[in-house]
mmCIF file of N, CA and C in Angstrom:
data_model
loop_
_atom_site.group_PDB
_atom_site.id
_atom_site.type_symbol
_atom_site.label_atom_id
_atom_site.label_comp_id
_atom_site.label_asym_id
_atom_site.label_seq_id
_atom_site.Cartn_x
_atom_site.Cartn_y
_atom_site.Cartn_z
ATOM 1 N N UNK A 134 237.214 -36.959 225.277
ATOM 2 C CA UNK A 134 237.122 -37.518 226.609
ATOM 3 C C UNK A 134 238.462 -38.140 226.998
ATOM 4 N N UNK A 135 238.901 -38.310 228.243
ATOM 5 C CA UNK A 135 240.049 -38.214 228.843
ATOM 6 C C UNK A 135 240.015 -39.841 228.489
ATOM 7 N N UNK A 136 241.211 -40.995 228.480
ATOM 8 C CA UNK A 136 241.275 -41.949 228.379
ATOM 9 C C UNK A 136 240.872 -42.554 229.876
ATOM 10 N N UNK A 137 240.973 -43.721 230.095
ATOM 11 C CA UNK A 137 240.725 -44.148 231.564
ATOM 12 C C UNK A 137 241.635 -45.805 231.446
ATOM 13 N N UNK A 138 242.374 -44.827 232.591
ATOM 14 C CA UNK A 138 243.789 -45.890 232.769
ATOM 15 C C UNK A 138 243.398 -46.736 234.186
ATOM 16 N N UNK A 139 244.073 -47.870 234.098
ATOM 17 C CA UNK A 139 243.573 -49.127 235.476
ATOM 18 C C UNK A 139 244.908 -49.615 235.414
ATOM 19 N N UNK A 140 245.218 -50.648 236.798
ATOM 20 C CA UNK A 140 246.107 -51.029 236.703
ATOM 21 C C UNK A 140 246.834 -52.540 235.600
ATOM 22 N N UNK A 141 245.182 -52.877 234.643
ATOM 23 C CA UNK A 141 245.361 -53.410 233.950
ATOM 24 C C UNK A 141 246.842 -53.004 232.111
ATOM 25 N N UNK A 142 245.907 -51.590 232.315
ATOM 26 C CA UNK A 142 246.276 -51.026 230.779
ATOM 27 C C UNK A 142 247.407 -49.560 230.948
ATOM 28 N N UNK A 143 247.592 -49.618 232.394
ATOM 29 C CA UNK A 143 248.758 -48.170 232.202
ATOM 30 C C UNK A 143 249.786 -48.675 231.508
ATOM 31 N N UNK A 144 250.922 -49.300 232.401
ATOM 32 C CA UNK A 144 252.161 -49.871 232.173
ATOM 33 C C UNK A 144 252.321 -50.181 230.226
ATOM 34 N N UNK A 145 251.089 -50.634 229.718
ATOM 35 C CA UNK A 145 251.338 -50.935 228.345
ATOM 36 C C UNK A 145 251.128 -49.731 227.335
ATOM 37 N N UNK A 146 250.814 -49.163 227.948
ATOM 38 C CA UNK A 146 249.845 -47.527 227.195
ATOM 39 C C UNK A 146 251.399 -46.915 227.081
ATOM 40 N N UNK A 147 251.930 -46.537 228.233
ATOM 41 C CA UNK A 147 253.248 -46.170 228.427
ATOM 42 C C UNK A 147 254.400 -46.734 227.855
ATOM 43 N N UNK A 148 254.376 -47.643 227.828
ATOM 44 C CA UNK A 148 255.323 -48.521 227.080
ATOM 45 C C UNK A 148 255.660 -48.495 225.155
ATOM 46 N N UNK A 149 254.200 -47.784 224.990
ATOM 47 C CA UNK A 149 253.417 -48.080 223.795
ATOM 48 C C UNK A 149 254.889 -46.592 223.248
ATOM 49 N N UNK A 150 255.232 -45.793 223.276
ATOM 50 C CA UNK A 150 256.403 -45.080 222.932
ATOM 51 C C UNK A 150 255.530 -43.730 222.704
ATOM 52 N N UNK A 151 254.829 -43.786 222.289
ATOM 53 C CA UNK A 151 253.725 -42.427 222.710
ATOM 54 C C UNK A 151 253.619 -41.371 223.604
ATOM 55 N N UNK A 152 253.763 -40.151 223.802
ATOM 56 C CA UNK A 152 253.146 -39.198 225.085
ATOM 57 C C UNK A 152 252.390 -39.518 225.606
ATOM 58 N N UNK A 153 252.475 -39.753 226.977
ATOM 59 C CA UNK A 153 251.285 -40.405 227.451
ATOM 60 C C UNK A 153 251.202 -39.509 229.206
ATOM 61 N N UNK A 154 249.763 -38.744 229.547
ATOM 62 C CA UNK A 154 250.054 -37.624 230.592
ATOM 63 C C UNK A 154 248.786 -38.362 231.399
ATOM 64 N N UNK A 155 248.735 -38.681 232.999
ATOM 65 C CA UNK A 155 248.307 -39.626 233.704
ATOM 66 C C UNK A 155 247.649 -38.617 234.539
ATOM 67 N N UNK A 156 246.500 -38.547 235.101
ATOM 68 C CA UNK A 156 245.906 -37.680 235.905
ATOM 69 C C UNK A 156 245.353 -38.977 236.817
ATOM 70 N N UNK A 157 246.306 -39.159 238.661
ATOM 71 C CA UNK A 157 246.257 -39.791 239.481
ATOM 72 C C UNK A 157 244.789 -38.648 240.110
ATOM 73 N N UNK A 158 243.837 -39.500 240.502
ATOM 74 C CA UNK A 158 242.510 -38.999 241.171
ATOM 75 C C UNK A 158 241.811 -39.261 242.062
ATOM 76 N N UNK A 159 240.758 -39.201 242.817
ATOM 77 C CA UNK A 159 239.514 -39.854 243.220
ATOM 78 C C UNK A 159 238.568 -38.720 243.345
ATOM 79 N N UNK A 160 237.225 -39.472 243.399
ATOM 80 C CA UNK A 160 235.982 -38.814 243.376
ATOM 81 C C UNK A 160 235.703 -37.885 244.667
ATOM 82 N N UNK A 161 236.458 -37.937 245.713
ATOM 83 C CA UNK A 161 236.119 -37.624 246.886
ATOM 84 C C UNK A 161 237.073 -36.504 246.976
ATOM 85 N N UNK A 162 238.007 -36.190 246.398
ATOM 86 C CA UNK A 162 239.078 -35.453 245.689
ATOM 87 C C UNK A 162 238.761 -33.877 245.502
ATOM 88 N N UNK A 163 238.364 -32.603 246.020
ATOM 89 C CA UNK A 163 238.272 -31.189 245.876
ATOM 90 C C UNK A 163 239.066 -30.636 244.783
ATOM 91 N N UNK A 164 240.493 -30.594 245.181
ATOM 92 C CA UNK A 164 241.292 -30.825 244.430
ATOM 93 C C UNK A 164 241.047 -31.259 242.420
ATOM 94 N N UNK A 165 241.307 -32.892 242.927
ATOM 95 C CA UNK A 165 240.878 -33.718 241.827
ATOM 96 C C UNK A 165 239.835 -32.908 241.161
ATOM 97 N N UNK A 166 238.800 -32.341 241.782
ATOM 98 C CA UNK A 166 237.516 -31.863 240.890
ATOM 99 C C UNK A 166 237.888 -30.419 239.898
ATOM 100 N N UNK A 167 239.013 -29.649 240.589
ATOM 101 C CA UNK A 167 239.452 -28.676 239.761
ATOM 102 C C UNK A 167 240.251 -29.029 238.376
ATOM 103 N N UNK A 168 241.090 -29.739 238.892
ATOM 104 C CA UNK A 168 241.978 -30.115 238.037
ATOM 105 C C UNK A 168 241.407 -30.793 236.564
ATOM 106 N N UNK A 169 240.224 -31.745 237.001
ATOM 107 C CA UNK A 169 240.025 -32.984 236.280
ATOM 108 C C UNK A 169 238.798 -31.969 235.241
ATOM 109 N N UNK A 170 238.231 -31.206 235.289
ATOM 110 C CA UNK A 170 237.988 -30.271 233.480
ATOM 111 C C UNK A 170 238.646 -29.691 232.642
ATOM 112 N N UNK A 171 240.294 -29.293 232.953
ATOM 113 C CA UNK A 171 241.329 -29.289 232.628
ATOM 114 C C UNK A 171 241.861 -30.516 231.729
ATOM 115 N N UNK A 172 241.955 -31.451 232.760
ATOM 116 C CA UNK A 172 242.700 -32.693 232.352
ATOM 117 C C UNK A 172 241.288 -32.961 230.803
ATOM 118 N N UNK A 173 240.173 -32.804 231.149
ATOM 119 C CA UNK A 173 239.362 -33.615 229.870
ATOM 120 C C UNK A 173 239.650 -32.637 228.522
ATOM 121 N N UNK A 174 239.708 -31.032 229.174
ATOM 122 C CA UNK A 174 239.568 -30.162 228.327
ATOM 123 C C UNK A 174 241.221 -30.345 227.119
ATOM 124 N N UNK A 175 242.079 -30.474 227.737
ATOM 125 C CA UNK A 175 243.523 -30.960 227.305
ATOM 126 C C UNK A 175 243.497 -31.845 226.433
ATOM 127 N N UNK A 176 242.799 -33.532 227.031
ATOM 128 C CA UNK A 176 242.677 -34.364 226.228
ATOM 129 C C UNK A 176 241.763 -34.225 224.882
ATOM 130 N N UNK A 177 241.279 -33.894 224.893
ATOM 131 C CA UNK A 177 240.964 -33.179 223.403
ATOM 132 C C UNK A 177 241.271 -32.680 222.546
ATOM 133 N N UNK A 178 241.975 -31.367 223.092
ATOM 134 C CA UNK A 178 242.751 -30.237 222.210
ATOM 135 C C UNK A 178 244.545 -31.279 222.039
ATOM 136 N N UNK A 179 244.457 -32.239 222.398
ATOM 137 C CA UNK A 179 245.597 -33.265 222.102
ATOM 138 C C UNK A 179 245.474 -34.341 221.740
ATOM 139 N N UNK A 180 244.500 -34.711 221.166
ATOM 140 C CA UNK A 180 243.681 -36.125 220.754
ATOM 141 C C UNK A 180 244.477 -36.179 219.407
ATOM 142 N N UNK A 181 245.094 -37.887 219.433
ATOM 143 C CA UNK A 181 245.495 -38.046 218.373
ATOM 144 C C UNK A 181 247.065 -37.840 218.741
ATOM 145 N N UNK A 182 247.856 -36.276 219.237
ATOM 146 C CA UNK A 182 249.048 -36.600 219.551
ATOM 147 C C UNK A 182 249.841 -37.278 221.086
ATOM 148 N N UNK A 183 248.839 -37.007 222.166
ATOM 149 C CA UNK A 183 249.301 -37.655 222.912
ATOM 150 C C UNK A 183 248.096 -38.567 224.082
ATOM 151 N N UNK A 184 248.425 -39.166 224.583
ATOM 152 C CA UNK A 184 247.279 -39.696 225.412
ATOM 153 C C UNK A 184 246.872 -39.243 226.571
ATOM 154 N N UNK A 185 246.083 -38.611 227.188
ATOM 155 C CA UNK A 185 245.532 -37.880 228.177
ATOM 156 C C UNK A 185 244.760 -38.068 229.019
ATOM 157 N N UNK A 186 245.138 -39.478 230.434
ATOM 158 C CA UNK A 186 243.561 -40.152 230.760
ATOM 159 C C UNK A 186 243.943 -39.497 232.571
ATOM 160 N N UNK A 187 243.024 -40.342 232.912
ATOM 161 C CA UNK A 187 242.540 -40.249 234.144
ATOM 162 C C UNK A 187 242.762 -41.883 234.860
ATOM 163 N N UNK A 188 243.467 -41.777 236.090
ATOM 164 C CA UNK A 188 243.706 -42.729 237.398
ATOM 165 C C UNK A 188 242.774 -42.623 238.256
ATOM 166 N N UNK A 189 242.150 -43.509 238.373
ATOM 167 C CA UNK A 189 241.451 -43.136 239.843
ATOM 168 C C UNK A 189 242.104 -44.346 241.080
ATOM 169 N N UNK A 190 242.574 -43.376 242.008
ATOM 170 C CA UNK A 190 243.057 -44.156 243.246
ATOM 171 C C UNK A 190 242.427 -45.489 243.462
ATOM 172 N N UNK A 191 241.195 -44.765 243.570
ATOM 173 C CA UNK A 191 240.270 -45.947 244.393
ATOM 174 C C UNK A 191 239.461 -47.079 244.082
ATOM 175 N N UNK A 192 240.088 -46.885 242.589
ATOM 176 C CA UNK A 192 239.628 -48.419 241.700
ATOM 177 C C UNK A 192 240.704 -48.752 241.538
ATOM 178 N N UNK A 193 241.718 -48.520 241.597
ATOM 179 C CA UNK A 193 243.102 -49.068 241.393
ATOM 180 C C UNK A 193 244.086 -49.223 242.389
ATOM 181 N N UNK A 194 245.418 -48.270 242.229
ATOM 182 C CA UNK A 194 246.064 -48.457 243.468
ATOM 183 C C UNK A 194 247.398 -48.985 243.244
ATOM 184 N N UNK A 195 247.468 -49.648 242.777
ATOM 185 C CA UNK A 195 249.120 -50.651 242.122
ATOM 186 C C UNK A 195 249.755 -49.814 241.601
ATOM 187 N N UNK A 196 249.763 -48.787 241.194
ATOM 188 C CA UNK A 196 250.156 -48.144 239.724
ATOM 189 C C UNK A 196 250.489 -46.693 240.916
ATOM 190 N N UNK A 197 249.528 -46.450 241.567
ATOM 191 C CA UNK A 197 249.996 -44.974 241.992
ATOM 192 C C UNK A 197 250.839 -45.304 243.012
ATOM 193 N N UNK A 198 251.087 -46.686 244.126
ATOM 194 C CA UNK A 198 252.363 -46.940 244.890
ATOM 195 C C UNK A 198 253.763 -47.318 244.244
ATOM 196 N N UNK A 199 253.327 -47.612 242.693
ATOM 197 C CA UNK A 199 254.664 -48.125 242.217
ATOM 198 C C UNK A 199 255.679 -46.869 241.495
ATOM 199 N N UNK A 200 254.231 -45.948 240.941
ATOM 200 C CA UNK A 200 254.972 -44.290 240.840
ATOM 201 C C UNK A 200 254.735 -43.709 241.981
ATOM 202 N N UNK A 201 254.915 -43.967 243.441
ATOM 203 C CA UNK A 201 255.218 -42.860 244.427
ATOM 204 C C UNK A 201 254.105 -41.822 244.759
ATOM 205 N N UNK A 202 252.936 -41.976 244.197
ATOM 206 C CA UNK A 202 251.881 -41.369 244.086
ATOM 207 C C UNK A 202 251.711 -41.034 245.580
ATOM 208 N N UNK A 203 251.898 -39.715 246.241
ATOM 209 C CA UNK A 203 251.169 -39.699 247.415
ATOM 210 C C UNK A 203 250.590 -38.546 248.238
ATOM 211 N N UNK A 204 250.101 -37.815 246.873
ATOM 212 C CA UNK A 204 248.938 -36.581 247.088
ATOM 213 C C UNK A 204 248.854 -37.015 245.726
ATOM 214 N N UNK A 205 247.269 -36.651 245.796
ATOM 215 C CA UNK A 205 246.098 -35.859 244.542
ATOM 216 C C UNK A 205 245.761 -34.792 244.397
ATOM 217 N N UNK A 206 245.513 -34.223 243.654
ATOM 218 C CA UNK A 206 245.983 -34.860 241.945
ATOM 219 C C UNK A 206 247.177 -34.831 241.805
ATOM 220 N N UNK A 207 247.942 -35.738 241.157
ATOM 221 C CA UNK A 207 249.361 -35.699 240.845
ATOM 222 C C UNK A 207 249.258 -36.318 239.274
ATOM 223 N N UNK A 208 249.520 -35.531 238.668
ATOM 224 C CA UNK A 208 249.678 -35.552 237.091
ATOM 225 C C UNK A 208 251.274 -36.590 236.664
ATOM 226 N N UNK A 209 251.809 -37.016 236.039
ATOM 227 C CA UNK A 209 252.926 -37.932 235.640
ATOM 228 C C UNK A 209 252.970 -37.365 233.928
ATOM 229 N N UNK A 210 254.010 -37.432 233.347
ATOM 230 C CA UNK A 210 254.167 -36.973 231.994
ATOM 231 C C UNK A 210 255.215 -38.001 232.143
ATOM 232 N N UNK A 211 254.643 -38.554 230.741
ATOM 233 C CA UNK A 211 255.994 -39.851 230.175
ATOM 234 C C UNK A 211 256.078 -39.585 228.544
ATOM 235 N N UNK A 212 257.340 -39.871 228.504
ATOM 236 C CA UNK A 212 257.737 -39.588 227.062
ATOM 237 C C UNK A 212 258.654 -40.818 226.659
ATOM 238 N N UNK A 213 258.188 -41.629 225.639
ATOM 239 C CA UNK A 213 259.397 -42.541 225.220
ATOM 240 C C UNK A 213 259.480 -43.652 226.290
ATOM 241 N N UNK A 214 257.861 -44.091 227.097
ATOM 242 C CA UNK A 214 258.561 -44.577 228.048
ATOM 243 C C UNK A 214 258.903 -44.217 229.451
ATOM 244 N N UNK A 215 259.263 -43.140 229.596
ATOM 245 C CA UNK A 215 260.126 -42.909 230.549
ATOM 246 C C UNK A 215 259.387 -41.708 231.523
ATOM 247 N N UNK A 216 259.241 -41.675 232.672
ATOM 248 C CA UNK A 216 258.662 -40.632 233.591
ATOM 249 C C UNK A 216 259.845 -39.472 233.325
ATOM 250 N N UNK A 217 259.163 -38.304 232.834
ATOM 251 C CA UNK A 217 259.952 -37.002 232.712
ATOM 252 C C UNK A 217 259.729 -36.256 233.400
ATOM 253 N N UNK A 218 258.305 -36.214 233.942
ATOM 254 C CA UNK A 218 257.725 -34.575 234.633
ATOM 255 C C UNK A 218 256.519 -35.066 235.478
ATOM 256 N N UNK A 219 256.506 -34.621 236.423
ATOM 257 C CA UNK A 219 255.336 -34.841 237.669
ATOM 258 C C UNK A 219 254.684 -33.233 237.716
ATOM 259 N N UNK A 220 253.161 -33.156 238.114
ATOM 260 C CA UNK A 220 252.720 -31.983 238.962
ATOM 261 C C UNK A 220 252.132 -32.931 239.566
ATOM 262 N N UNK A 221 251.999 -32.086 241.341
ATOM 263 C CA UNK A 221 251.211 -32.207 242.398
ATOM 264 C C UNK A 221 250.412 -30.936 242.449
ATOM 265 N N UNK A 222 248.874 -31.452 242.972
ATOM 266 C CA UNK A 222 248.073 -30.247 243.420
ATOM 267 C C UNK A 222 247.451 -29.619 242.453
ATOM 268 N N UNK A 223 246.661 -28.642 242.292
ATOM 269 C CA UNK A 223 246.417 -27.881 241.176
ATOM 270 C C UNK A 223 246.986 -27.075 240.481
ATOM 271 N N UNK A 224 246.537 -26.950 239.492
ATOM 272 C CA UNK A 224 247.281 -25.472 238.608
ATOM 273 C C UNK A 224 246.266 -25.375 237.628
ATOM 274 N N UNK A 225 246.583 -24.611 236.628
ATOM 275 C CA UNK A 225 246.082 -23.602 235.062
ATOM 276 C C UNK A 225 246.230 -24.196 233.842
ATOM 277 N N UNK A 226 245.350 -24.473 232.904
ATOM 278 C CA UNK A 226 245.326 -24.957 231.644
ATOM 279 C C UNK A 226 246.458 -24.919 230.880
ATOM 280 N N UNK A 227 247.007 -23.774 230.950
ATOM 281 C CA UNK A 227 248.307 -22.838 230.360
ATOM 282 C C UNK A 227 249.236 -23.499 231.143
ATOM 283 N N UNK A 228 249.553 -24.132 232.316
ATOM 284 C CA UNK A 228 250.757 -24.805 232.994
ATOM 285 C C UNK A 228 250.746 -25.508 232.378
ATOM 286 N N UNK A 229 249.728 -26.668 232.295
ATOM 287 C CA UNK A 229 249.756 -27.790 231.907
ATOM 288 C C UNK A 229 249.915 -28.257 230.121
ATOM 289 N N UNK A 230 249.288 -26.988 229.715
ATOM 290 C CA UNK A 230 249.981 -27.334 228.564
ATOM 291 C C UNK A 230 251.140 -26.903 228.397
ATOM 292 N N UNK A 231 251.574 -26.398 228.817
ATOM 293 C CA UNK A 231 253.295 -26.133 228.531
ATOM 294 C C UNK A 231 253.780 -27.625 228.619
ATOM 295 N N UNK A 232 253.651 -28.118 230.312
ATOM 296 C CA UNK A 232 254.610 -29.263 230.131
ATOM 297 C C UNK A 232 254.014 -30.316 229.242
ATOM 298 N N UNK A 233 252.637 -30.694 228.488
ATOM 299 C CA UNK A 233 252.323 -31.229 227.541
ATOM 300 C C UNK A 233 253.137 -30.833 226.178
ATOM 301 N N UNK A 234 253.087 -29.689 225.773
ATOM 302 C CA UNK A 234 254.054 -29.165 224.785
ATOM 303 C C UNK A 234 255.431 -29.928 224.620
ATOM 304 N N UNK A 235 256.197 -29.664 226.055
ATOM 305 C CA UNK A 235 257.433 -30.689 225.938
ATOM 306 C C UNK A 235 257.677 -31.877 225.546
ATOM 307 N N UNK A 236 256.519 -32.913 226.338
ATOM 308 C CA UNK A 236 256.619 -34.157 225.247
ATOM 309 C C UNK A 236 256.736 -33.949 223.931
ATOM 310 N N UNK A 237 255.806 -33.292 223.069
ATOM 311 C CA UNK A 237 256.129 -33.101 221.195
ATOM 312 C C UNK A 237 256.712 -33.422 221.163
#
């Protein structure tokens, strides 16, 4: 199951020096709904090497204006810390793990 990030526990998750891949969302989201069996299906087949959760806009909010967040789904890939790689919009299991791959 996908982790579930708030604006309490991102910033430290990230910080934590770990891969850490952010799926910005909401429930009302079409989009979001494609993407987000992907995003759970990922976090699994990566459990253990990197962290794989889920944002939801609309319980939060702090976190997706301070990364620029401004379409859903917008995915964030951090490595070391550091924002490396964004997707907007949807895509394919196989995209996404590629740029998961890169963190390693």
């Amino acid at each position: 199951m996908a982790f579930i990030f708030n604006d309490e526990n991102l910033k430290s998750e990230i910080q934590s020096g770990k891969p850490v891949v952010v799926d910005f969302w909401a429930t009302w989201c079409g989009p979001c709904r494609v993407v987000g069996p992907i995003v759970e299906d990922l976090a699994q087949a990566y459990d253990g090497r990197v962290l794989i959760g889920k944002y939801d806009v609309d319980e939060g909010g702090d976190m997706a204006v301070e990364y620029g967040v401004r379409n859903i789904p917008t995915l964030l890939f951090f490595k070391d810390g550091q924002l490396v790689d964004r997707h907007v919009g949807t895509t394919t299991r196989d995209a996404l793990a590629a740029k998961i791959d890169t963190l390693l």
